Short mmCIF file of C-alpha atoms in Angstrom, two decimals:
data_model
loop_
_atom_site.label_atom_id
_atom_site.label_comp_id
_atom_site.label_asym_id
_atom_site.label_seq_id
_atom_site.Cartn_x
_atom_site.Cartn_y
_atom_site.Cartn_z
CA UNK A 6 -6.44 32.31 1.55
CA UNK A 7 -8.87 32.92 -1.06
CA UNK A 8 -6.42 32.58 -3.94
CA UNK A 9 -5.58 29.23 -2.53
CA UNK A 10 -8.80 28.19 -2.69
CA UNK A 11 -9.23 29.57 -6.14
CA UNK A 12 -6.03 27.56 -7.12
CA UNK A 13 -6.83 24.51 -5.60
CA UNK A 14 -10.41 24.30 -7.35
CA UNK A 15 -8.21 25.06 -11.02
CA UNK A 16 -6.05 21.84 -9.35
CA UNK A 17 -9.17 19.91 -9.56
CA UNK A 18 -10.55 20.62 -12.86
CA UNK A 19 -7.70 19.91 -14.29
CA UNK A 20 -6.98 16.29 -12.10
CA UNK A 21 -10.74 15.33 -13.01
CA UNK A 22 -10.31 15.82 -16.97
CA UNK A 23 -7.39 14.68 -17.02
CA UNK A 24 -8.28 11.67 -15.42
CA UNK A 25 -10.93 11.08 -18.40
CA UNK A 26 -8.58 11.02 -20.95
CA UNK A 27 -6.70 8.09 -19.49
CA UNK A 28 -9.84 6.28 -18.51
CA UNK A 29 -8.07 2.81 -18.66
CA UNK A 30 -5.87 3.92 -16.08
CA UNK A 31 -8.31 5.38 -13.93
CA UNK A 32 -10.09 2.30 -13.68
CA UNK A 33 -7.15 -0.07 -13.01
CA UNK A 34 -6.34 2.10 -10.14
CA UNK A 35 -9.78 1.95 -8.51
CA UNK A 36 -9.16 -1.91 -9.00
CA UNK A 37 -6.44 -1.45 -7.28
CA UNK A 38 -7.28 -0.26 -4.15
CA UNK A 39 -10.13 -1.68 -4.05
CA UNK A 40 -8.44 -5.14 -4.09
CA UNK A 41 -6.69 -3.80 -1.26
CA UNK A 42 -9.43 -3.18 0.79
CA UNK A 43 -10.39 -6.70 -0.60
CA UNK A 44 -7.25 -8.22 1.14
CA UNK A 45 -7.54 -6.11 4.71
CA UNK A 46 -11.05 -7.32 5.23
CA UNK A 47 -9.95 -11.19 4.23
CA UNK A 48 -6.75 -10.87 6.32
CA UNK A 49 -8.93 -9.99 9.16
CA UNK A 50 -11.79 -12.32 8.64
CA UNK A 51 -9.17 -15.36 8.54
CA UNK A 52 -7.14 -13.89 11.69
CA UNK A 53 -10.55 -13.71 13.49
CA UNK A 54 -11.47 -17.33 12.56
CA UNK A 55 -8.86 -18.48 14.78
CA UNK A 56 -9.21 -15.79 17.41
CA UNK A 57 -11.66 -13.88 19.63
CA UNK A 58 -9.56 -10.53 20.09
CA UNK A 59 -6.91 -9.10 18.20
CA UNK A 60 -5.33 -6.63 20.17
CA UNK A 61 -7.39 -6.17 22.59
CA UNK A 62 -10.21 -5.97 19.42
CA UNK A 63 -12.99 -7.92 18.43
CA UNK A 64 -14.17 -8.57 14.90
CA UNK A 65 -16.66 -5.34 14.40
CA UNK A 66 -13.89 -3.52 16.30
CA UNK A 67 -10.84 -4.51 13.96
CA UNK A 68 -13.66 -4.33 11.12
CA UNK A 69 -14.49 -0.12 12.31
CA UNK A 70 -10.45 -0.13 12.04
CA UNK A 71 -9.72 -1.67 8.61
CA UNK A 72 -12.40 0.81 7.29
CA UNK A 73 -10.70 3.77 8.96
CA UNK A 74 -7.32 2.91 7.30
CA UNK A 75 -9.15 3.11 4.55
CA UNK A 76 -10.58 5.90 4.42
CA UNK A 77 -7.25 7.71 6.07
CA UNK A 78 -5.00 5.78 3.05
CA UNK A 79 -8.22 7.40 0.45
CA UNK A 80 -7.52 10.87 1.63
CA UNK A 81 -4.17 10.70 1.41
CA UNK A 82 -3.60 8.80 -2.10
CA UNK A 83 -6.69 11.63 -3.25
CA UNK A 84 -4.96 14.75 -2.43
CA UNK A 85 -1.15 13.74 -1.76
CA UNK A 86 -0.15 10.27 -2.84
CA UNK A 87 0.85 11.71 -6.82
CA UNK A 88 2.46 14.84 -5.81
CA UNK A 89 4.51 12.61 -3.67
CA UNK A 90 5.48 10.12 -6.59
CA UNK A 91 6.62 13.03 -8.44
CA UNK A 92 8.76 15.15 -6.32
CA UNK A 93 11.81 13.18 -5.67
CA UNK A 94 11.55 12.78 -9.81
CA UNK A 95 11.31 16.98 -9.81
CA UNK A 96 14.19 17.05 -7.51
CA UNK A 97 16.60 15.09 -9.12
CA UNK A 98 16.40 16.49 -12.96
CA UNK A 99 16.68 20.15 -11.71
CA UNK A 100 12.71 20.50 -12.67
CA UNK A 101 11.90 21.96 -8.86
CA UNK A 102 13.03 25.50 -10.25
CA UNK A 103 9.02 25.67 -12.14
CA UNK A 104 7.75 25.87 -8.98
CA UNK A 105 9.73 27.57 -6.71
CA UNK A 106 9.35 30.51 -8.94
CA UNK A 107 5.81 30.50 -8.56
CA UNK A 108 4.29 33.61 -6.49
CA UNK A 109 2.62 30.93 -3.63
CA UNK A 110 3.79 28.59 -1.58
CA UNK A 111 6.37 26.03 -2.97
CA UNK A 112 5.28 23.47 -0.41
CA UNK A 113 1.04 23.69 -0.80
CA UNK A 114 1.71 23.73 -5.02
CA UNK A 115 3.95 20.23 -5.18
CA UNK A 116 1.86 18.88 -2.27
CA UNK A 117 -1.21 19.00 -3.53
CA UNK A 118 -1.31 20.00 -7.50
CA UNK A 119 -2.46 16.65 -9.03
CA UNK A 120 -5.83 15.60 -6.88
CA UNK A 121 -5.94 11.94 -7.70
CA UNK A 122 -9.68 11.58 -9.24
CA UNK A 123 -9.33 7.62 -9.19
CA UNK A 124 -8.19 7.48 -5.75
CA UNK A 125 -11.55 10.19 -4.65
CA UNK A 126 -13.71 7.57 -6.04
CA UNK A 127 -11.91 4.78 -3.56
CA UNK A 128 -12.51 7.66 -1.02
CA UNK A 129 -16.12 7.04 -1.54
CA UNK A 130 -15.94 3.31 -1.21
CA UNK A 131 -13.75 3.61 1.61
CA UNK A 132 -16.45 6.14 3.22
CA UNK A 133 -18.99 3.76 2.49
CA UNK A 134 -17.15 0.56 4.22
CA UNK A 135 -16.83 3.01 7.28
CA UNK A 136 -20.65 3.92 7.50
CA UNK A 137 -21.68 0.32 7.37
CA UNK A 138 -18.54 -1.09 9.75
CA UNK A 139 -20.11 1.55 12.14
CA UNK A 140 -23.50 1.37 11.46
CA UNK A 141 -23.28 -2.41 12.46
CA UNK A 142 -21.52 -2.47 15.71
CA UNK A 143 -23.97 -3.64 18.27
CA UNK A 144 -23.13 -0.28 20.53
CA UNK A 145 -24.07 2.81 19.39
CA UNK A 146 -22.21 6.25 18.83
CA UNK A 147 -23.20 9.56 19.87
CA UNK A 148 -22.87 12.02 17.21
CA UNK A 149 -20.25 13.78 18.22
CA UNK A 150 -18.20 11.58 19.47
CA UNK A 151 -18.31 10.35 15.55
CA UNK A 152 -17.66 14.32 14.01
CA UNK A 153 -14.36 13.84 16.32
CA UNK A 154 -13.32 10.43 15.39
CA UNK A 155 -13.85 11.76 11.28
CA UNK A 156 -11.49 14.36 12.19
CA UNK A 157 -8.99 12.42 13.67
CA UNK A 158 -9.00 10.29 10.91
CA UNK A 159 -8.34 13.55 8.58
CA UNK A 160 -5.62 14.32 11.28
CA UNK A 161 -4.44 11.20 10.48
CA UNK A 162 -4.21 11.39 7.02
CA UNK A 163 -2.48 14.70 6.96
CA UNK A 164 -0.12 13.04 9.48
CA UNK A 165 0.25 10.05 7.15
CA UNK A 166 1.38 12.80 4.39
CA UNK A 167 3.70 14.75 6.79
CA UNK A 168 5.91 11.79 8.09
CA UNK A 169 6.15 10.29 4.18
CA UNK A 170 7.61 13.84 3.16
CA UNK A 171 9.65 13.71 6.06
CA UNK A 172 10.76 10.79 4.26
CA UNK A 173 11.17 12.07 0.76
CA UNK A 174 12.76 15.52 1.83
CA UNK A 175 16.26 13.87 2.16
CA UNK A 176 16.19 13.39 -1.71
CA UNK A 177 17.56 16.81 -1.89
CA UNK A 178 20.51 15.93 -0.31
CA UNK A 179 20.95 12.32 -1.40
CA UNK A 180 19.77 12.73 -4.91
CA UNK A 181 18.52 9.10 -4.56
CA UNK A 182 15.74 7.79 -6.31
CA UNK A 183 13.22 8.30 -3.74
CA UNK A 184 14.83 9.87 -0.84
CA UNK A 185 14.21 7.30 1.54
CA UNK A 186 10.35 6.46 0.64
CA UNK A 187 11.21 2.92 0.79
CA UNK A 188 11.71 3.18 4.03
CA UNK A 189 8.60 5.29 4.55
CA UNK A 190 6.25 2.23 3.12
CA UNK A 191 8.48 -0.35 5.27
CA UNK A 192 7.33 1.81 8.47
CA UNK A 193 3.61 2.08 7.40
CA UNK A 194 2.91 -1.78 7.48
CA UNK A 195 3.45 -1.32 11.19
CA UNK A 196 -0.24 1.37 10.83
CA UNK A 197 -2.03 -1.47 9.09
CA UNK A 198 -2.74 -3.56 12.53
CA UNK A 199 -4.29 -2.39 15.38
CA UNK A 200 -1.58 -0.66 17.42
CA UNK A 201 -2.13 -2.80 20.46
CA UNK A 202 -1.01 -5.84 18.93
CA UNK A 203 2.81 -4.36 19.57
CA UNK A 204 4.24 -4.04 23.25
CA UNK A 205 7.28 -2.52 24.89
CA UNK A 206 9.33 -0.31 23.20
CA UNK A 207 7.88 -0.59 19.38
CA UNK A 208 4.44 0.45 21.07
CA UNK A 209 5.78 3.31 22.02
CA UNK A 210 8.01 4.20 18.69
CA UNK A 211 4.27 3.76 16.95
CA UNK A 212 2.99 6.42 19.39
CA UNK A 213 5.88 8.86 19.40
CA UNK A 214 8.45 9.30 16.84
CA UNK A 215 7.29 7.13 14.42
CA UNK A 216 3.29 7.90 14.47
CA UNK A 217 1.97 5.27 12.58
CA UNK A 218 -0.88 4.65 15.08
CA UNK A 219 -2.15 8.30 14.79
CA UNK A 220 -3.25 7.51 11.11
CA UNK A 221 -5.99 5.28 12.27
CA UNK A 222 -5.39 2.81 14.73
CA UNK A 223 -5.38 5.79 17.99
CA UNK A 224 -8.65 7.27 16.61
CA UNK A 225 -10.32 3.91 16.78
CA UNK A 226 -8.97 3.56 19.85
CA UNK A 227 -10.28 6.38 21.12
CA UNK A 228 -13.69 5.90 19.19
CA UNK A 229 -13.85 2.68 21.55
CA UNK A 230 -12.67 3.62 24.52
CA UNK A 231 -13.27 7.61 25.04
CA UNK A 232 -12.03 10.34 23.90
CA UNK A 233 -10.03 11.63 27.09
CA UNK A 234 -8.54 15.38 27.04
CA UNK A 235 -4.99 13.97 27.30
CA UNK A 236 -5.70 11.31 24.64
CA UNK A 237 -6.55 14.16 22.14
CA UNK A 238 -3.69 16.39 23.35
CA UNK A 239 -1.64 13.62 22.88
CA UNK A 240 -2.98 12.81 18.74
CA UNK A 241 -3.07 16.96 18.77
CA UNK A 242 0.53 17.42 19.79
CA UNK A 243 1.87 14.75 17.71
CA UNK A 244 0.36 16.25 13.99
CA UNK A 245 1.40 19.67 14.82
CA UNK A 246 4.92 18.55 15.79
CA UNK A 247 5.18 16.10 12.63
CA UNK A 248 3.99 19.02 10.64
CA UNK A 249 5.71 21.55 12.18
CA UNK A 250 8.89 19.36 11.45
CA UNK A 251 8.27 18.70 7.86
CA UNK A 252 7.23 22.35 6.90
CA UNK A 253 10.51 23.35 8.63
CA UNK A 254 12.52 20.62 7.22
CA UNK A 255 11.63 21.34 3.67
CA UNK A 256 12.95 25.39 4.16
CA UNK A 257 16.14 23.84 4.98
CA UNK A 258 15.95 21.50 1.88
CA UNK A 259 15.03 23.81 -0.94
CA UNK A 260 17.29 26.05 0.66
CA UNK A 261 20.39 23.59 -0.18
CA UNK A 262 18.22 22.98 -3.53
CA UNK A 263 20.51 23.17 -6.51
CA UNK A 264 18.65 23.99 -9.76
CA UNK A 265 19.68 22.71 -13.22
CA UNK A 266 20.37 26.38 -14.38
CA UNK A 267 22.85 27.05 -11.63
CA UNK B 20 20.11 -27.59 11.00
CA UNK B 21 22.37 -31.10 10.06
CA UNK B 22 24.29 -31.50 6.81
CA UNK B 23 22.54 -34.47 5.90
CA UNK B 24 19.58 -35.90 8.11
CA UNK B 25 16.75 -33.99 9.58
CA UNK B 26 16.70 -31.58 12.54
CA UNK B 27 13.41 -32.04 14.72
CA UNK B 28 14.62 -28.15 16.53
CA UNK B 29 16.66 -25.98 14.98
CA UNK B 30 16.21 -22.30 16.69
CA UNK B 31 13.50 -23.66 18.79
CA UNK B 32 11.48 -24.20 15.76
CA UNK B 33 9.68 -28.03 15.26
CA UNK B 34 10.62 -28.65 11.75
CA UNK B 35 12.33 -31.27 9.62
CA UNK B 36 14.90 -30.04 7.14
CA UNK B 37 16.58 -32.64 4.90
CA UNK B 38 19.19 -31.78 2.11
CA UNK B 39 16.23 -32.97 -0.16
CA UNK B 40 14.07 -30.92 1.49
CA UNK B 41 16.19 -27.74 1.44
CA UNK B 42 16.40 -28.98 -2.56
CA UNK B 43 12.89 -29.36 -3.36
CA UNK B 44 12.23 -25.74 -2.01
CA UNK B 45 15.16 -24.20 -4.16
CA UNK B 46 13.76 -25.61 -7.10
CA UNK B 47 9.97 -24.21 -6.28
CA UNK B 48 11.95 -20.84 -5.61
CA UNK B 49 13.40 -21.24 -8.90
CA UNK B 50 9.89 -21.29 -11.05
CA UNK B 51 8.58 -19.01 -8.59
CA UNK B 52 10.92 -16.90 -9.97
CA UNK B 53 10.48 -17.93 -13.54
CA UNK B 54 6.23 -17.61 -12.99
CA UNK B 55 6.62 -14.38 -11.42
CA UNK B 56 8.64 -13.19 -14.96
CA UNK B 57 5.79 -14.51 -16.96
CA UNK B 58 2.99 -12.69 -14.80
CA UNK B 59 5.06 -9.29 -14.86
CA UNK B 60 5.47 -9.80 -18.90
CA UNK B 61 2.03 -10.36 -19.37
CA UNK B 62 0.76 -7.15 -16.95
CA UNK B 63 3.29 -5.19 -18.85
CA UNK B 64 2.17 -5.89 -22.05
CA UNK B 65 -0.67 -4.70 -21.50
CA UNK B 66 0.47 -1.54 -21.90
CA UNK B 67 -0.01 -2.07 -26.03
CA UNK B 68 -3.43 -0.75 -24.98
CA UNK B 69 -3.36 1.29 -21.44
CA UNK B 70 -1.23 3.71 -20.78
CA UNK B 71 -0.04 2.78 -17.35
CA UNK B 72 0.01 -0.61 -15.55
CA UNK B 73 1.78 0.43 -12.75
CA UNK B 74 -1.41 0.07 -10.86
CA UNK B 75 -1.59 -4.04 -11.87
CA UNK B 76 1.57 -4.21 -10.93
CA UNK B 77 0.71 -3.41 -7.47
CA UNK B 78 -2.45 -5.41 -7.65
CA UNK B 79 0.00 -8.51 -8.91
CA UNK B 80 1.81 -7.74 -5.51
CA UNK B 81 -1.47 -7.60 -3.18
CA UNK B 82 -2.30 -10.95 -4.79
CA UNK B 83 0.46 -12.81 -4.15
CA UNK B 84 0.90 -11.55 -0.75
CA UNK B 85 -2.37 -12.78 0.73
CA UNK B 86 -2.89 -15.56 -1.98
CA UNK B 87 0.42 -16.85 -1.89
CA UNK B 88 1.10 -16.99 1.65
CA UNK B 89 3.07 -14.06 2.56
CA UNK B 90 0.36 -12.25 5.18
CA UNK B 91 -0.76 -15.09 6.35
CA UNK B 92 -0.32 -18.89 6.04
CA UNK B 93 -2.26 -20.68 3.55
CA UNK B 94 -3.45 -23.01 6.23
CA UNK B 95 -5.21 -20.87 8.82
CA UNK B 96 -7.45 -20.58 5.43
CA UNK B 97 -11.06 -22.21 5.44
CA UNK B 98 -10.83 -25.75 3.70
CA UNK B 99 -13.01 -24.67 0.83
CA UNK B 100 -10.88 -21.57 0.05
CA UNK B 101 -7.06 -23.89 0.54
CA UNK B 102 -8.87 -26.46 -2.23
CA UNK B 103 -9.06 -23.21 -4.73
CA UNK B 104 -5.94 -21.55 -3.51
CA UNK B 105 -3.96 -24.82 -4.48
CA UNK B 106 -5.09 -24.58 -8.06
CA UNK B 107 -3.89 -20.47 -8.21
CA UNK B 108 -0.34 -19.99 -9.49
CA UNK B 109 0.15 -17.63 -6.18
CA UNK B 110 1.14 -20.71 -4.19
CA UNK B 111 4.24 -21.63 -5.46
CA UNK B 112 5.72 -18.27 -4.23
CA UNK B 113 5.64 -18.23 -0.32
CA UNK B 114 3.60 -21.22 0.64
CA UNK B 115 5.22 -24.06 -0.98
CA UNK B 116 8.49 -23.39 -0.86
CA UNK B 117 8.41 -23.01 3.02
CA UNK B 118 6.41 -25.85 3.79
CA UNK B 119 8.57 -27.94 1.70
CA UNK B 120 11.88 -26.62 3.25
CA UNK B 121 10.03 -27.25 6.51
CA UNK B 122 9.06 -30.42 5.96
CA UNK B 123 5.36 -30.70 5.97
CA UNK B 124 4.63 -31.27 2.54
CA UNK B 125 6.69 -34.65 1.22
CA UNK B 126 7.48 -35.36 -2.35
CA UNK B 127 4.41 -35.85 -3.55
CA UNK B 128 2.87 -32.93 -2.61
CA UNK B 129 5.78 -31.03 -3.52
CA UNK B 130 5.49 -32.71 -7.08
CA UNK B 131 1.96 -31.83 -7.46
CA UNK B 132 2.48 -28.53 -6.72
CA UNK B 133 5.29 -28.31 -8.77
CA UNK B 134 3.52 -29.12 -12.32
CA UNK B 135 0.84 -27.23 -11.29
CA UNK B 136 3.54 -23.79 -11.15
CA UNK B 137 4.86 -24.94 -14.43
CA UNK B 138 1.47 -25.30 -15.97
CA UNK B 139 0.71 -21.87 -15.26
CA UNK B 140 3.95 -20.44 -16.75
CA UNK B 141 2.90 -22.31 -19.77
CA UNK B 142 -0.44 -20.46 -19.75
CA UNK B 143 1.24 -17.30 -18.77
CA UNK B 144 3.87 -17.68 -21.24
CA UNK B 145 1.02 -18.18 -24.46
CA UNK B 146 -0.80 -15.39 -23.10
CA UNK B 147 2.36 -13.22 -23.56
CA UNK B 148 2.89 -14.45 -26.26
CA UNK B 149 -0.50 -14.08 -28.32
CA UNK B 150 -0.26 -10.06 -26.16
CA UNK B 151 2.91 -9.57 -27.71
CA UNK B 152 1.70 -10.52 -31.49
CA UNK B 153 -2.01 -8.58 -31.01
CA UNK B 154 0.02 -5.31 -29.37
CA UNK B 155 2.67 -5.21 -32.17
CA UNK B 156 0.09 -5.17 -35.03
CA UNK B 157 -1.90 -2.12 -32.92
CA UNK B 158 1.34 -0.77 -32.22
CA UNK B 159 2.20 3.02 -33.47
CA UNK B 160 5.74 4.36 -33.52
CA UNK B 161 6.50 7.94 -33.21
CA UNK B 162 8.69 8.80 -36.13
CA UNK B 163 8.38 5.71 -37.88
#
């Protein structure tokens, strides 16, 4: 445990001065996001000028919910979003074999070697959106019942990274570009709205085998409405089943892996 | 939707498609596509000086989705922010097209919009140009 620790804090020394030496870069990706955080709050400002509910959601509601996405969407593009971009590229020119060799797991070293120091910095802006989307809703939270909903929303995030990979993992066997990330990004839009919006059947695909809601959407929910033991066994159940799937599904993969020196 | 008049419902939808309708729209879809060259050359010459600009690429993309008209119509816009979002070049990419083809903006409009779109590849198309003259006189090949 320790010399994972050790390793990931040598991850982040490296990702920070790194990320000085391309300082143009860095910047043009915190403009970036934050112009997508720009676009969430318009989107809902204009949606609520012509509505009272959204979902089921008022304004400061859907406002504590476009914050959450971003802060679940910092976390992720922080720790996984580059190792991610990389991968399928590892995969396909026989480059995996660098780190398979290595003496920890395969799996924790791809995920999470390149910390993206841009994206931490939208993490903080993000965080910041959150405090003051919560800080003015006219009803106030008890304390814990906001150290639960920050959890969820880490949950989220590492739920967010589980079903992309999920997603990606198939690149082994396709030798695509991207596995079938595409596909991945298609799927998140549907985590973007408040999950209520959908009914029937695609409600239930959000809340089951295709978890979108989980990522932020469900802990809001739950932030709102109460945080029920079956609502949390639920959220709990569904992150340790996408994550029990992923770790499993990439044994299989690297097992069928094919290195360039074979 | 008829050959050659106008359709009041066509898949339940209120609209009024006319063949010049249907021909005004492919010809905003046609600079669209032009415009949308010009912004991409002009983001990726930028990269004379950066050393990615894969993140304003994406940015380009969030743009155009809520400016243009692809999250949300332009209309449901306040009327202040539709009088500035007419004079953008992200307009000519969701919003005019469709409401030509649909038939709520006539000739005039569509005209109007029109020379603003090509104005803007003008501008875009000197920007690239003057990027393209200032980034090969920084430019340093490896091995030359």
């Amino acid at each position: 445990m320790w010399r994972y620790l050790r390793l990931y804090l040598s991850f982040l020394r490296f990702s920070f001065s790194r990320a000085m030496e391309f300082r143009v870069d860095f910047f043009f990706r915190v403009g970036m996001d934050t112009i997508w955080y720009a676009i969430h709050l318009t989107l809902f400002t204009v949606i609520f000028r012509h509505t009272g509910l959204l979902g089921g959601w008022d304004f400061d509601q859907c406002l504590i919910f476009a914050a959450s996405l971003f802060v679940a969407d910092a976390i992720q593009m922080t720790v996984f979003s580059n190792n991610m971009w990389w991968l399928p590229i590892y995969v396909n020119k026989g480059d995996l074999d660098y780190y398979l060799v290595r003496p920890v797991s395969s799996l924790f070293f791809l995920s999470v070697r390149d910390f993206a120091a841009n994206s931490f910095l939208n993490l903080v802006l993000a965080t910041g959106i959150l405090i003051w989307a919560l800080a003015r809703y006219p009803e106030p939270f008890a304390a814990g019942a906001i150290v639960v909903f920050l959890l969820l929303l880490l949950a989220g995030a590492l739920l967010s990274y589980a079903v992309q990979m999920i997603f990606i993992i198939p690149v082994f066997w396709l030798q695509s570009r991207a596995g079938l990330r595409e596909i991945s990004w298609s799927f998140s839009r549907f985590g973007s709205r408040p999950h209520r919006i959908y009914t029937g059947w695609v409600r239930r695909v959000l809340l089951s085998v295709l978890p979108y809601a989980f990522i932020a959407s469900y802990p809001v929910h739950m932030l709102l409405e109460g945080m029920t033991g079956m609502r949390l066994l639920h959220t709990f159940a569904i992150v340790l089943g996408a994550m029990t799937f992923m770790i499993w599904f990439w044994g299989r993969a690297v097992r069928s892996y094919a290195s360039a020196s074979s | 939707m008829g050959g050659k008049g106008s359709s009041d419902l066509w898949l339940g939808l209120d609209m009024h498609v006319t063949v010049a309708s249907v021909a005004m729209a492919l010809s905003c879809v046609v600079v669209a596509s032009f415009l949308y060259f010009l912004i991409d050359l002009v983001i990726h010459l930028i990269a004379f000086w950066a050393d990615n600009v894969w993140s304003l690429d994406v940015g380009k993309w969030f743009l155009i989705s809520i400016l243009g008209g692809y999250m949300l119509p332009l209309s449901v816009f306040p009327a202040w922010a539709q009088r500035v979002l007419e004079l953008l070049p992200f307009r000519v990419f969701f919003d005019l097209p469709v409401r030509v083809f649909l038939g709520e903006l006539g000739p005039l409009e569509w005209a109007r919009g029109m020379g603003l779109a090509l104005g803007w590849c003008i501008t875009f198309a000197a920007v690239g140009r003057l990027l393209w003259w200032r980034g090969r006189l920084q430019y340093t090949g490896v091995g030359i």
